[in-house]
Amino acid sequence: MSNKETMKKNKLFFSLDKELNYINEMNKAGWKLVYIKGGCVYHFEKTEPDEYFTILHAAAKEKVMEISAFAAQCGYQSIPHTMDGYGDFLYLTGKKAEVSPEFVCEGPEKTESAKRIYHRFRTLSIVFVVISLFLMYQAGFMIGTRMADPDASVALTVICVLFTLFAAAYLAMCVYVLALTAKARRSFKQLQSESEIYE
């Protein structure tokens, strides 16, 4: 859905890097992000091409208002989004000519942001692993039941095959989330090591 001044895009990202790349590509094309609904519906408004730049920052809940106020002083606007149940993720956008791509330049703040992003992915990966194990167990049980009954109906066979394919697809998604978690952990550990070196 779109008109000359606004646009709505449905996207689902597990990778924060890919999400930010997408948002900033839209910025380059002349679309400013103004709202994210449900974590997957992105609302844009028409602007000048390459006028805005968007960053993501994670902070403790008690510091979110303070960082939002500081970001506003640095020329950034906070983008509302309804998927952040933790209340610690900030999507910040501002005019490229007026803001720095990295408004949080201090090592401890960068490290804390990376740590929170890593912990978010770690929680997500645990959920995916648990669900994947359950689905694989159920798929194995269904296959065993089907193999034990040579007279099973065609419908049961089809259901068994479809469920097994679904479980396999979910397992593949789980592996992808684990890879993203490992990447987030490496980023956090690298920043942590760098901050320790300079202390």
Coordinates of N, CA, C and O in Angstrom, one line a residue:
M1 N 0.8 -1.2 0.0 CA 0.0 0.0 0.0 C 0.9 1.2 0.0 O 1.8 1.4 0.8
S2 N 0.6 2.2 -0.9 CA 1.4 3.4 -1.0 C 0.7 4.5 -1.7 O -0.2 4.2 -2.5
N3 N 1.1 5.7 -1.5 CA 0.6 6.8 -2.3 C 1.9 7.7 -2.6 O 3.0 7.3 -2.3
K4 N 1.7 8.9 -3.0 CA 2.8 9.8 -3.4 C 3.6 10.2 -2.2 O 4.8 10.5 -2.3
E5 N 3.0 10.3 -1.0 CA 3.7 10.8 0.1 C 4.0 9.7 1.2 O 4.9 10.0 2.0
T6 N 3.4 8.6 1.2 CA 3.6 7.6 2.2 C 3.7 6.2 1.5 O 3.2 6.0 0.4
M7 N 4.3 5.3 2.3 CA 4.5 3.9 1.7 C 4.5 2.9 2.9 O 5.1 3.2 4.0
K8 N 3.9 1.8 2.7 CA 3.9 0.7 3.8 C 4.5 -0.5 3.2 O 4.1 -1.0 2.1
K9 N 5.5 -1.1 3.8 CA 6.2 -2.3 3.3 C 6.1 -3.4 4.4 O 6.4 -3.1 5.6
N10 N 5.8 -4.6 4.0 CA 5.8 -5.7 4.9 C 7.1 -6.5 4.7 O 7.4 -7.0 3.7
K11 N 7.9 -6.5 5.8 CA 9.2 -7.2 5.8 C 9.4 -7.9 7.1 O 8.9 -7.4 8.2
L12 N 10.1 -9.0 7.1 CA 10.5 -9.7 8.3 C 12.0 -10.0 8.3 O 12.5 -10.6 7.4
F13 N 12.6 -9.4 9.4 CA 14.1 -9.6 9.5 C 14.4 -10.3 10.8 O 13.9 -10.0 11.8
F14 N 15.4 -11.2 10.7 CA 16.0 -11.7 11.9 C 17.4 -11.1 12.1 O 17.8 -11.0 13.3
S15 N 18.0 -10.6 11.1 CA 19.3 -10.0 11.1 C 19.1 -8.5 11.3 O 18.5 -7.8 10.4
L16 N 19.6 -7.9 12.4 CA 19.5 -6.5 12.5 C 20.4 -5.7 11.5 O 20.0 -4.6 11.1
D17 N 21.5 -6.3 11.1 CA 22.3 -5.7 10.0 C 21.5 -5.6 8.7 O 21.5 -4.5 8.1
K18 N 20.8 -6.6 8.4 CA 20.0 -6.6 7.1 C 18.8 -5.6 7.3 O 18.5 -4.9 6.3
E19 N 18.2 -5.6 8.5 CA 17.1 -4.6 8.7 C 17.6 -3.2 8.5 O 17.0 -2.4 7.8
L20 N 18.8 -2.9 9.1 CA 19.3 -1.5 9.0 C 19.7 -1.2 7.6 O 19.5 -0.1 7.1
N21 N 20.3 -2.2 6.9 CA 20.7 -1.9 5.5 C 19.4 -1.6 4.7 O 19.5 -0.7 3.8
Y22 N 18.3 -2.4 4.9 CA 17.1 -2.1 4.2 C 16.6 -0.7 4.5 O 16.2 0.0 3.5
I23 N 16.5 -0.4 5.7 CA 16.0 1.0 6.1 C 16.8 2.1 5.5 O 16.3 3.0 4.9
N24 N 18.1 1.9 5.5 CA 19.0 3.0 4.9 C 19.0 3.0 3.4 O 19.2 4.0 2.8
E25 N 18.7 1.8 2.8 CA 18.5 1.8 1.3 C 17.3 2.6 1.0 O 17.2 3.3 0.0
M26 N 16.2 2.4 1.8 CA 15.0 3.2 1.6 C 15.2 4.7 1.8 O 14.7 5.5 1.1
N27 N 16.1 5.0 2.8 CA 16.5 6.4 3.0 C 17.1 7.0 1.8 O 16.9 8.1 1.3
K28 N 18.1 6.2 1.2 CA 18.8 6.6 0.0 C 17.8 6.9 -1.2 O 18.0 7.7 -2.0
A29 N 16.7 6.0 -1.2 CA 15.8 6.2 -2.3 C 14.8 7.3 -2.0 O 13.9 7.6 -2.9
G30 N 14.9 8.0 -0.9 CA 14.0 9.1 -0.6 C 12.8 8.7 0.3 O 11.8 9.4 0.2
W31 N 12.9 7.7 1.1 CA 11.8 7.3 2.0 C 12.4 7.2 3.5 O 13.3 6.5 3.8
K32 N 11.7 8.0 4.3 CA 12.1 8.1 5.7 C 11.2 7.2 6.6 O 10.0 7.3 6.5
L33 N 11.8 6.3 7.4 CA 11.0 5.4 8.2 C 10.4 6.3 9.4 O 11.1 7.0 10.0
V34 N 9.1 6.1 9.6 CA 8.4 6.9 10.7 C 7.8 6.0 11.7 O 7.4 6.4 12.8
Y35 N 7.6 4.7 11.4 CA 6.9 3.8 12.3 C 7.1 2.3 11.9 O 7.1 2.0 10.7
I36 N 7.2 1.5 12.9 CA 7.3 0.0 12.7 C 6.2 -0.6 13.5 O 6.1 -0.5 14.7
K37 N 5.3 -1.3 12.8 CA 4.2 -2.0 13.5 C 4.4 -3.5 13.5 O 4.6 -4.1 12.4
G38 N 4.3 -4.1 14.7 CA 4.3 -5.5 14.8 C 5.7 -6.1 14.4 O 5.8 -7.3 14.2
G39 N 6.7 -5.3 14.3 CA 8.0 -5.8 14.0 C 8.2 -6.1 12.5 O 9.3 -6.5 12.1
C40 N 7.2 -6.0 11.7 CA 7.3 -6.4 10.3 C 6.6 -5.5 9.3 O 6.7 -5.7 8.1
V41 N 5.9 -4.4 9.7 CA 5.2 -3.5 8.8 C 5.9 -2.1 9.0 O 5.8 -1.5 10.0
Y42 N 6.6 -1.7 7.9 CA 7.4 -0.5 8.0 C 6.7 0.6 7.2 O 6.3 0.5 6.1
H43 N 6.5 1.7 7.9 CA 5.8 2.9 7.4 C 6.8 4.0 7.0 O 7.6 4.3 7.9
F44 N 6.8 4.4 5.8 CA 7.7 5.4 5.3 C 7.0 6.7 4.9 O 5.8 6.6 4.4
E45 N 7.7 7.8 4.9 CA 7.2 9.1 4.3 C 8.2 9.5 3.3 O 9.4 9.3 3.4
K46 N 7.7 10.2 2.3 CA 8.6 10.7 1.2 C 9.4 11.8 1.6 O 9.0 12.8 2.3
T47 N 10.7 11.7 1.3 CA 11.7 12.8 1.6 C 12.6 12.9 0.4 O 12.4 12.3 -0.6
E48 N 13.6 13.8 0.6 CA 14.6 13.9 -0.5 C 15.5 12.7 -0.5 O 15.8 12.1 0.6
P49 N 16.0 12.2 -1.6 CA 16.8 11.0 -1.7 C 18.1 11.2 -0.8 O 18.7 12.3 -0.9
D50 N 18.5 10.2 -0.1 CA 19.7 10.2 0.7 C 19.7 11.3 1.8 O 20.8 11.8 2.1
E51 N 18.6 11.8 2.2 CA 18.5 12.9 3.2 C 18.7 12.4 4.6 O 19.3 13.0 5.5
Y52 N 18.2 11.2 4.9 CA 18.2 10.7 6.3 C 19.1 9.4 6.4 O 19.4 8.7 5.5
F53 N 19.5 9.2 7.7 CA 20.3 8.1 8.1 C 19.7 7.5 9.3 O 19.3 8.2 10.3
T54 N 19.6 6.1 9.4 CA 19.0 5.5 10.6 C 20.0 4.6 11.3 O 20.8 3.9 10.6
I55 N 20.0 4.6 12.6 CA 20.9 3.7 13.4 C 20.0 3.0 14.4 O 18.8 3.4 14.7
L56 N 20.6 2.0 15.0 CA 19.9 1.2 16.1 C 20.8 1.2 17.3 O 22.0 1.0 17.2
H57 N 20.2 1.4 18.5 CA 20.9 1.4 19.7 C 20.1 0.7 20.8 O 18.9 0.9 20.9
A58 N 20.7 -0.1 21.6 CA 20.1 -0.8 22.7 C 20.6 -0.3 24.0 O 21.8 -0.1 24.1
A59 N 19.8 -0.1 25.0 CA 20.2 0.5 26.3 C 19.3 -0.1 27.4 O 18.2 -0.6 27.1
A60 N 19.7 0.0 28.6 CA 18.9 -0.4 29.8 C 17.6 0.5 29.8 O 17.7 1.7 29.4
K61 N 16.5 -0.1 30.2 CA 15.2 0.6 30.2 C 15.3 2.0 30.9 O 14.8 2.9 30.5
E62 N 16.0 2.0 32.1 CA 16.1 3.2 32.8 C 16.9 4.3 32.1 O 16.8 5.5 32.5
K63 N 17.7 3.9 31.1 CA 18.4 4.9 30.4 C 17.8 5.3 29.0 O 18.4 6.2 28.4
V64 N 16.7 4.7 28.6 CA 16.2 4.9 27.3 C 15.7 6.3 27.2 O 16.0 7.0 26.1
M65 N 15.0 6.9 28.2 CA 14.6 8.3 28.1 C 15.7 9.2 28.0 O 15.7 10.2 27.2
E66 N 16.8 9.0 28.8 CA 17.9 9.8 28.8 C 18.6 9.8 27.5 O 19.0 10.9 26.9
I67 N 18.8 8.6 26.9 CA 19.5 8.5 25.6 C 18.6 9.1 24.5 O 19.1 9.7 23.6
S68 N 17.3 8.9 24.6 CA 16.4 9.5 23.6 C 16.5 11.0 23.6 O 16.6 11.7 22.5
A69 N 16.6 11.6 24.8 CA 16.7 13.1 24.9 C 18.1 13.5 24.3 O 18.2 14.5 23.6
F70 N 19.1 12.8 24.6 CA 20.5 13.1 24.1 C 20.5 13.0 22.6 O 21.1 13.8 21.9
A71 N 19.9 11.9 22.1 CA 19.8 11.7 20.6 C 19.1 12.9 20.0 O 19.5 13.3 18.9
A72 N 18.0 13.4 20.6 CA 17.3 14.5 20.0 C 18.1 15.7 20.0 O 18.1 16.5 19.0
Q73 N 19.0 16.0 21.0 CA 19.9 17.1 21.0 C 20.9 17.0 19.9 O 21.4 18.0 19.3
C74 N 21.2 15.7 19.5 CA 22.2 15.4 18.4 C 21.5 15.4 17.0 O 22.1 15.1 16.0
G75 N 20.2 15.7 17.0 CA 19.5 15.8 15.7 C 18.7 14.5 15.3 O 18.2 14.5 14.2
Y76 N 18.7 13.5 16.2 CA 18.0 12.3 15.9 C 16.6 12.3 16.4 O 16.2 13.0 17.4
Q77 N 15.7 11.6 15.6 CA 14.3 11.4 16.1 C 14.2 9.9 16.4 O 14.7 9.1 15.7
S78 N 13.4 9.6 17.5 CA 13.2 8.2 17.8 C 12.0 7.7 17.0 O 11.0 8.4 16.9
I79 N 12.1 6.5 16.4 CA 11.1 6.0 15.6 C 10.2 5.0 16.5 O 10.8 4.0 17.0
P80 N 8.9 5.3 16.6 CA 8.1 4.4 17.4 C 8.0 3.0 16.8 O 8.0 2.9 15.5
H81 N 7.9 2.0 17.6 CA 7.7 0.6 17.1 C 7.0 -0.2 18.2 O 7.3 0.0 19.4
T82 N 6.2 -1.1 17.8 CA 5.3 -1.8 18.7 C 5.8 -3.2 19.1 O 5.1 -3.9 19.8
M83 N 6.9 -3.6 18.5 CA 7.4 -5.0 18.7 C 8.4 -5.1 19.9 O 8.7 -6.2 20.3
D84 N 8.8 -4.0 20.5 CA 9.8 -4.0 21.5 C 9.2 -4.2 22.9 O 9.0 -3.3 23.6
G85 N 9.0 -5.5 23.2 CA 8.5 -5.8 24.5 C 9.5 -5.6 25.6 O 9.1 -5.4 26.8
Y86 N 10.7 -5.5 25.3 CA 11.8 -5.3 26.3 C 11.9 -3.8 26.6 O 12.3 -3.4 27.7
G87 N 11.5 -2.9 25.7 CA 11.6 -1.5 25.9 C 13.0 -1.0 25.9 O 13.3 0.1 26.5
D88 N 14.0 -1.7 25.3 CA 15.3 -1.2 25.3 C 16.0 -1.0 24.0 O 17.2 -0.8 23.9
F89 N 15.2 -1.1 22.9 CA 15.7 -0.9 21.5 C 15.3 0.5 21.0 O 14.1 0.8 21.1
L90 N 16.2 1.3 20.5 CA 15.9 2.6 19.9 C 16.3 2.6 18.5 O 17.4 2.3 18.1
Y91 N 15.3 2.9 17.6 CA 15.6 3.2 16.2 C 15.6 4.7 16.1 O 14.7 5.4 16.4
L92 N 16.8 5.2 15.7 CA 17.0 6.6 15.6 C 17.3 7.1 14.2 O 18.1 6.5 13.5
T93 N 16.6 8.1 13.7 CA 16.9 8.6 12.4 C 17.1 10.1 12.4 O 16.5 10.8 13.3
G94 N 17.9 10.6 11.5 CA 18.2 12.0 11.4 C 18.7 12.4 10.1 O 19.1 11.5 9.3
K95 N 18.8 13.7 9.8 CA 19.3 14.1 8.5 C 20.8 14.0 8.5 O 21.5 14.3 9.4
K96 N 21.3 13.4 7.4 CA 22.7 13.0 7.3 C 23.6 14.3 7.5 O 24.7 14.2 8.0
A97 N 23.1 15.4 7.0 CA 23.9 16.6 7.1 C 24.0 17.2 8.5 O 24.9 18.0 8.8
E98 N 23.2 16.7 9.4 CA 23.1 17.2 10.7 C 23.5 16.3 11.8 O 23.7 16.7 13.0
V99 N 23.7 15.0 11.5 CA 24.0 14.0 12.6 C 25.2 13.2 12.2 O 25.6 13.1 11.1
S100 N 25.7 12.5 13.2 CA 26.8 11.6 13.0 C 26.2 10.2 12.9 O 25.3 9.8 13.6
P101 N 26.8 9.3 12.0 CA 26.3 7.9 11.9 C 26.4 7.2 13.2 O 25.7 6.2 13.5
E102 N 27.4 7.6 14.1 CA 27.5 7.0 15.4 C 27.5 8.0 16.4 O 28.5 8.6 16.8
F103 N 26.3 8.3 16.9 CA 26.1 9.3 17.9 C 26.6 8.9 19.3 O 27.0 9.7 20.1
V104 N 26.6 7.5 19.5 CA 27.2 7.0 20.8 C 28.6 6.6 20.5 O 28.9 5.6 19.9
C105 N 29.6 7.4 20.8 CA 31.0 7.2 20.5 C 31.8 6.6 21.6 O 32.9 6.2 21.4
E106 N 31.3 6.6 22.8 CA 32.0 6.1 23.9 C 32.0 4.6 23.9 O 31.0 3.9 23.7
G107 N 33.1 3.9 24.2 CA 33.3 2.5 24.2 C 32.3 1.8 25.1 O 31.6 0.8 24.7
P108 N 32.1 2.2 26.4 CA 31.2 1.5 27.3 C 29.7 1.4 26.7 O 29.0 0.4 26.8
E109 N 29.3 2.5 26.1 CA 27.9 2.6 25.6 C 27.8 1.6 24.4 O 26.8 0.9 24.2
K110 N 28.8 1.6 23.5 CA 28.8 0.7 22.4 C 28.8 -0.8 22.9 O 28.0 -1.6 22.3
T111 N 29.6 -1.0 23.8 CA 29.7 -2.4 24.4 C 28.4 -2.8 25.0 O 27.9 -4.0 24.8
E112 N 27.8 -1.9 25.8 CA 26.5 -2.3 26.4 C 25.4 -2.5 25.4 O 24.6 -3.4 25.5
S113 N 25.4 -1.7 24.3 CA 24.4 -1.9 23.2 C 24.6 -3.3 22.6 O 23.6 -4.0 22.4
A114 N 25.9 -3.6 22.3 CA 26.2 -4.9 21.6 C 25.8 -6.1 22.6 O 25.3 -7.1 22.1
K115 N 26.0 -5.9 23.9 CA 25.7 -6.9 24.8 C 24.2 -7.2 24.9 O 23.7 -8.3 24.9
R116 N 23.4 -6.1 24.9 CA 21.9 -6.3 24.9 C 21.4 -6.9 23.6 O 20.5 -7.7 23.7
I117 N 22.0 -6.6 22.5 CA 21.6 -7.2 21.2 C 21.9 -8.7 21.3 O 21.1 -9.5 20.8
Y118 N 23.1 -9.0 21.8 CA 23.5 -10.4 21.9 C 22.6 -11.2 22.8 O 22.1 -12.3 22.5
H119 N 22.2 -10.6 23.9 CA 21.3 -11.3 24.9 C 19.9 -11.5 24.2 O 19.3 -12.5 24.5
R120 N 19.5 -10.5 23.4 CA 18.2 -10.7 22.8 C 18.3 -11.8 21.8 O 17.3 -12.7 21.8
F121 N 19.3 -11.9 21.0 CA 19.5 -13.1 20.1 C 19.6 -14.4 20.8 O 19.1 -15.4 20.4
R122 N 20.3 -14.4 22.0 CA 20.5 -15.6 22.7 C 19.2 -16.1 23.2 O 18.9 -17.3 23.2
T123 N 18.3 -15.2 23.7 CA 17.0 -15.6 24.2 C 16.2 -16.2 23.0 O 15.5 -17.2 23.1
L124 N 16.2 -15.5 21.9 CA 15.5 -16.0 20.7 C 16.0 -17.4 20.2 O 15.2 -18.3 19.9
S125 N 17.3 -17.6 20.3 CA 17.9 -18.9 19.9 C 17.5 -20.0 20.8 O 17.2 -21.1 20.3
I126 N 17.4 -19.7 22.1 CA 16.9 -20.8 23.0 C 15.5 -21.2 22.7 O 15.2 -22.4 22.7
V127 N 14.6 -20.2 22.4 CA 13.3 -20.5 22.0 C 13.2 -21.4 20.8 O 12.5 -22.4 20.7
F128 N 14.0 -21.0 19.8 CA 14.0 -21.7 18.5 C 14.5 -23.2 18.8 O 14.0 -24.1 18.2
V129 N 15.6 -23.3 19.6 CA 16.1 -24.7 19.8 C 15.1 -25.6 20.5 O 14.9 -26.7 20.1
V130 N 14.4 -25.0 21.5 CA 13.4 -25.8 22.2 C 12.2 -26.2 21.3 O 11.8 -27.4 21.3
I131 N 11.7 -25.3 20.5 CA 10.7 -25.6 19.6 C 11.1 -26.6 18.5 O 10.4 -27.5 18.2
S132 N 12.4 -26.4 18.0 CA 12.9 -27.3 17.0 C 13.0 -28.7 17.5 O 12.6 -29.7 16.8
L133 N 13.5 -28.9 18.8 CA 13.6 -30.2 19.4 C 12.2 -30.9 19.5 O 12.1 -32.1 19.3
F134 N 11.3 -30.1 19.9 CA 9.9 -30.6 20.1 C 9.3 -31.1 18.7 O 8.8 -32.1 18.6
L135 N 9.5 -30.2 17.7 CA 9.0 -30.6 16.4 C 9.7 -31.8 15.8 O 9.0 -32.7 15.2
M136 N 11.0 -31.9 16.0 CA 11.7 -33.1 15.5 C 11.3 -34.3 16.2 O 11.2 -35.4 15.6
Y137 N 11.1 -34.2 17.5 CA 10.6 -35.4 18.3 C 9.2 -35.8 17.8 O 9.0 -37.0 17.6
Q138 N 8.3 -34.8 17.5 CA 7.0 -35.2 17.0 C 7.1 -35.8 15.6 O 6.3 -36.7 15.3
A139 N 8.0 -35.2 14.8 CA 8.1 -35.8 13.5 C 8.6 -37.2 13.5 O 8.1 -38.1 12.8
G140 N 9.6 -37.5 14.4 CA 10.1 -38.9 14.6 C 9.0 -39.8 15.1 O 8.9 -41.0 14.6
F141 N 8.2 -39.3 16.0 CA 7.1 -40.1 16.5 C 6.1 -40.5 15.4 O 5.6 -41.6 15.3
M142 N 5.7 -39.5 14.6 CA 4.8 -39.7 13.5 C 5.3 -40.7 12.5 O 4.6 -41.5 12.0
I143 N 6.6 -40.5 12.2 CA 7.2 -41.4 11.2 C 7.2 -42.9 11.7 O 6.9 -43.8 11.0
G144 N 7.6 -43.0 13.0 CA 7.6 -44.3 13.7 C 6.2 -44.9 13.7 O 6.0 -46.1 13.4
T145 N 5.2 -44.1 13.9 CA 3.8 -44.6 13.9 C 3.4 -45.0 12.5 O 2.7 -46.1 12.3
R146 N 3.8 -44.2 11.5 CA 3.4 -44.6 10.1 C 4.1 -45.9 9.7 O 3.5 -46.7 9.0
M147 N 5.4 -46.0 10.1 CA 6.2 -47.2 9.7 C 5.6 -48.5 10.3 O 5.7 -49.6 9.8
A148 N 5.1 -48.3 11.5 CA 4.6 -49.5 12.3 C 3.2 -49.9 11.7 O 2.8 -51.0 12.1
D149 N 2.6 -49.1 10.9 CA 1.3 -49.4 10.4 C 1.3 -49.4 8.9 O 1.1 -48.4 8.2
P150 N 1.6 -50.6 8.2 CA 1.7 -50.6 6.8 C 0.4 -50.3 6.1 O 0.3 -50.0 4.9
D151 N -0.8 -50.4 6.8 CA -2.1 -50.1 6.2 C -2.6 -48.7 6.5 O -3.7 -48.4 6.3
A152 N -1.7 -47.8 6.9 CA -2.1 -46.4 7.2 C -2.6 -45.8 5.9 O -2.2 -46.0 4.8
S153 N -3.5 -44.8 6.2 CA -4.2 -44.2 5.0 C -3.2 -43.2 4.3 O -2.2 -42.8 4.9
V154 N -3.6 -42.9 3.1 CA -2.8 -41.9 2.3 C -2.7 -40.6 3.0 O -1.7 -39.9 3.0
A155 N -3.9 -40.2 3.6 CA -4.0 -38.9 4.3 C -3.0 -38.8 5.4 O -2.3 -37.8 5.6
L156 N -2.9 -39.9 6.2 CA -1.9 -39.9 7.3 C -0.5 -39.8 6.8 O 0.4 -39.1 7.4
T157 N -0.2 -40.5 5.7 CA 1.1 -40.4 5.1 C 1.5 -39.0 4.7 O 2.6 -38.5 4.9
V158 N 0.5 -38.4 4.0 CA 0.7 -37.0 3.6 C 0.9 -36.0 4.7 O 1.9 -35.2 4.7
I159 N 0.1 -36.2 5.8 CA 0.3 -35.4 7.0 C 1.7 -35.6 7.6 O 2.3 -34.6 8.0
C160 N 2.1 -36.8 7.7 CA 3.4 -37.2 8.2 C 4.5 -36.5 7.4 O 5.4 -35.9 8.0
V161 N 4.4 -36.6 6.1 CA 5.5 -36.0 5.3 C 5.5 -34.5 5.4 O 6.6 -33.9 5.5
L162 N 4.3 -33.8 5.4 CA 4.2 -32.4 5.5 C 4.8 -31.9 6.8 O 5.5 -30.9 6.9
F163 N 4.4 -32.6 7.9 CA 4.9 -32.2 9.2 C 6.4 -32.3 9.3 O 7.1 -31.5 9.9
T164 N 6.9 -33.4 8.7 CA 8.4 -33.6 8.8 C 9.1 -32.5 8.0 O 10.1 -32.0 8.4
L165 N 8.5 -32.1 6.8 CA 9.1 -31.0 6.1 C 9.1 -29.7 6.8 O 10.0 -28.9 6.8
F166 N 8.0 -29.5 7.5 CA 7.8 -28.3 8.3 C 8.9 -28.2 9.5 O 9.5 -27.2 9.7
A167 N 9.0 -29.4 10.1 CA 10.0 -29.5 11.2 C 11.4 -29.2 10.7 O 12.2 -28.6 11.3
A168 N 11.7 -29.8 9.5 CA 13.0 -29.6 8.9 C 13.3 -28.1 8.5 O 14.4 -27.6 8.7
A169 N 12.2 -27.5 8.0 CA 12.3 -26.0 7.7 C 12.6 -25.2 8.9 O 13.4 -24.3 8.9
Y170 N 11.9 -25.6 10.0 CA 12.0 -24.8 11.3 C 13.4 -25.0 11.8 O 14.0 -24.1 12.4
L171 N 13.9 -26.3 11.7 CA 15.3 -26.6 12.1 C 16.3 -25.7 11.4 O 17.3 -25.2 12.0
A172 N 16.1 -25.6 10.1 CA 17.0 -24.7 9.3 C 16.9 -23.3 9.7 O 18.0 -22.6 9.8
M173 N 15.8 -22.8 10.1 CA 15.6 -21.4 10.6 C 16.3 -21.3 12.0 O 17.0 -20.3 12.3
C174 N 16.2 -22.4 12.8 CA 16.9 -22.4 14.1 C 18.4 -22.3 13.9 O 19.1 -21.5 14.6
V175 N 19.0 -23.0 12.9 CA 20.4 -22.9 12.6 C 20.8 -21.5 12.2 O 21.8 -21.0 12.6
Y176 N 19.9 -20.8 11.4 CA 20.2 -19.5 11.0 C 20.2 -18.5 12.2 O 21.1 -17.7 12.3
V177 N 19.3 -18.7 13.1 CA 19.2 -17.8 14.3 C 20.4 -18.0 15.2 O 21.0 -17.1 15.7
L178 N 20.9 -19.3 15.3 CA 22.1 -19.6 16.1 C 23.3 -18.9 15.4 O 24.2 -18.4 16.2
A179 N 23.3 -18.9 14.1 CA 24.5 -18.2 13.4 C 24.4 -16.7 13.7 O 25.5 -16.1 14.0
L180 N 23.3 -16.1 13.7 CA 23.1 -14.7 14.0 C 23.5 -14.4 15.5 O 24.1 -13.4 15.8
T181 N 23.1 -15.4 16.4 CA 23.5 -15.2 17.8 C 25.0 -15.3 17.9 O 25.6 -14.5 18.7
A182 N 25.7 -16.2 17.2 CA 27.1 -16.3 17.3 C 27.8 -15.0 16.8 O 28.8 -14.5 17.3
K183 N 27.2 -14.4 15.7 CA 27.7 -13.2 15.2 C 27.6 -12.0 16.2 O 28.5 -11.2 16.3
A184 N 26.4 -12.0 16.8 CA 26.2 -10.9 17.8 C 27.2 -11.1 19.0 O 27.6 -10.1 19.5
R185 N 27.4 -12.3 19.4 CA 28.3 -12.6 20.5 C 29.8 -12.2 20.1 O 30.5 -11.5 20.9
R186 N 30.2 -12.5 18.9 CA 31.5 -12.1 18.4 C 31.7 -10.5 18.4 O 32.7 -10.0 18.9
S187 N 30.6 -9.8 18.0 CA 30.6 -8.4 18.0 C 30.8 -7.8 19.4 O 31.5 -6.9 19.6
F188 N 30.0 -8.4 20.3 CA 30.0 -7.9 21.7 C 31.4 -8.2 22.3 O 32.0 -7.3 22.9
K189 N 31.9 -9.4 22.1 CA 33.2 -9.8 22.7 C 34.4 -8.9 22.1 O 35.3 -8.5 22.8
Q190 N 34.3 -8.6 20.8 CA 35.3 -7.7 20.2 C 35.3 -6.3 20.9 O 36.3 -5.8 21.2
L191 N 34.1 -5.8 21.0 CA 34.0 -4.4 21.6 C 34.4 -4.5 23.1 O 35.0 -3.5 23.6
Q192 N 34.1 -5.6 23.7 CA 34.4 -5.7 25.2 C 36.0 -5.8 25.3 O 36.5 -5.1 26.2
S193 N 36.6 -6.5 24.4 CA 38.1 -6.6 24.4 C 38.7 -5.3 24.1 O 39.7 -4.9 24.8
E194 N 38.2 -4.5 23.2 CA 38.7 -3.2 22.8 C 38.6 -2.2 24.0 O 39.5 -1.5 24.2
S195 N 37.4 -2.3 24.6 CA 37.2 -1.4 25.8 C 38.2 -1.7 26.9 O 38.6 -0.8 27.6
E196 N 38.5 -3.0 27.1 CA 39.4 -3.4 28.2 C 40.8 -2.9 27.9 O 41.6 -2.5 28.7
I197 N 41.2 -2.9 26.6 CA 42.5 -2.5 26.1 C 42.7 -1.0 26.4 O 43.8 -0.6 26.9
Y198 N 41.7 -0.2 26.2 CA 41.8 1.2 26.3 C 41.6 1.7 27.7 O 41.7 2.9 28.0
E199 N 41.2 0.8 28.6 CA 40.9 1.2 30.0 C 42.2 1.4 30.8 O 43.2 0.7 30.5

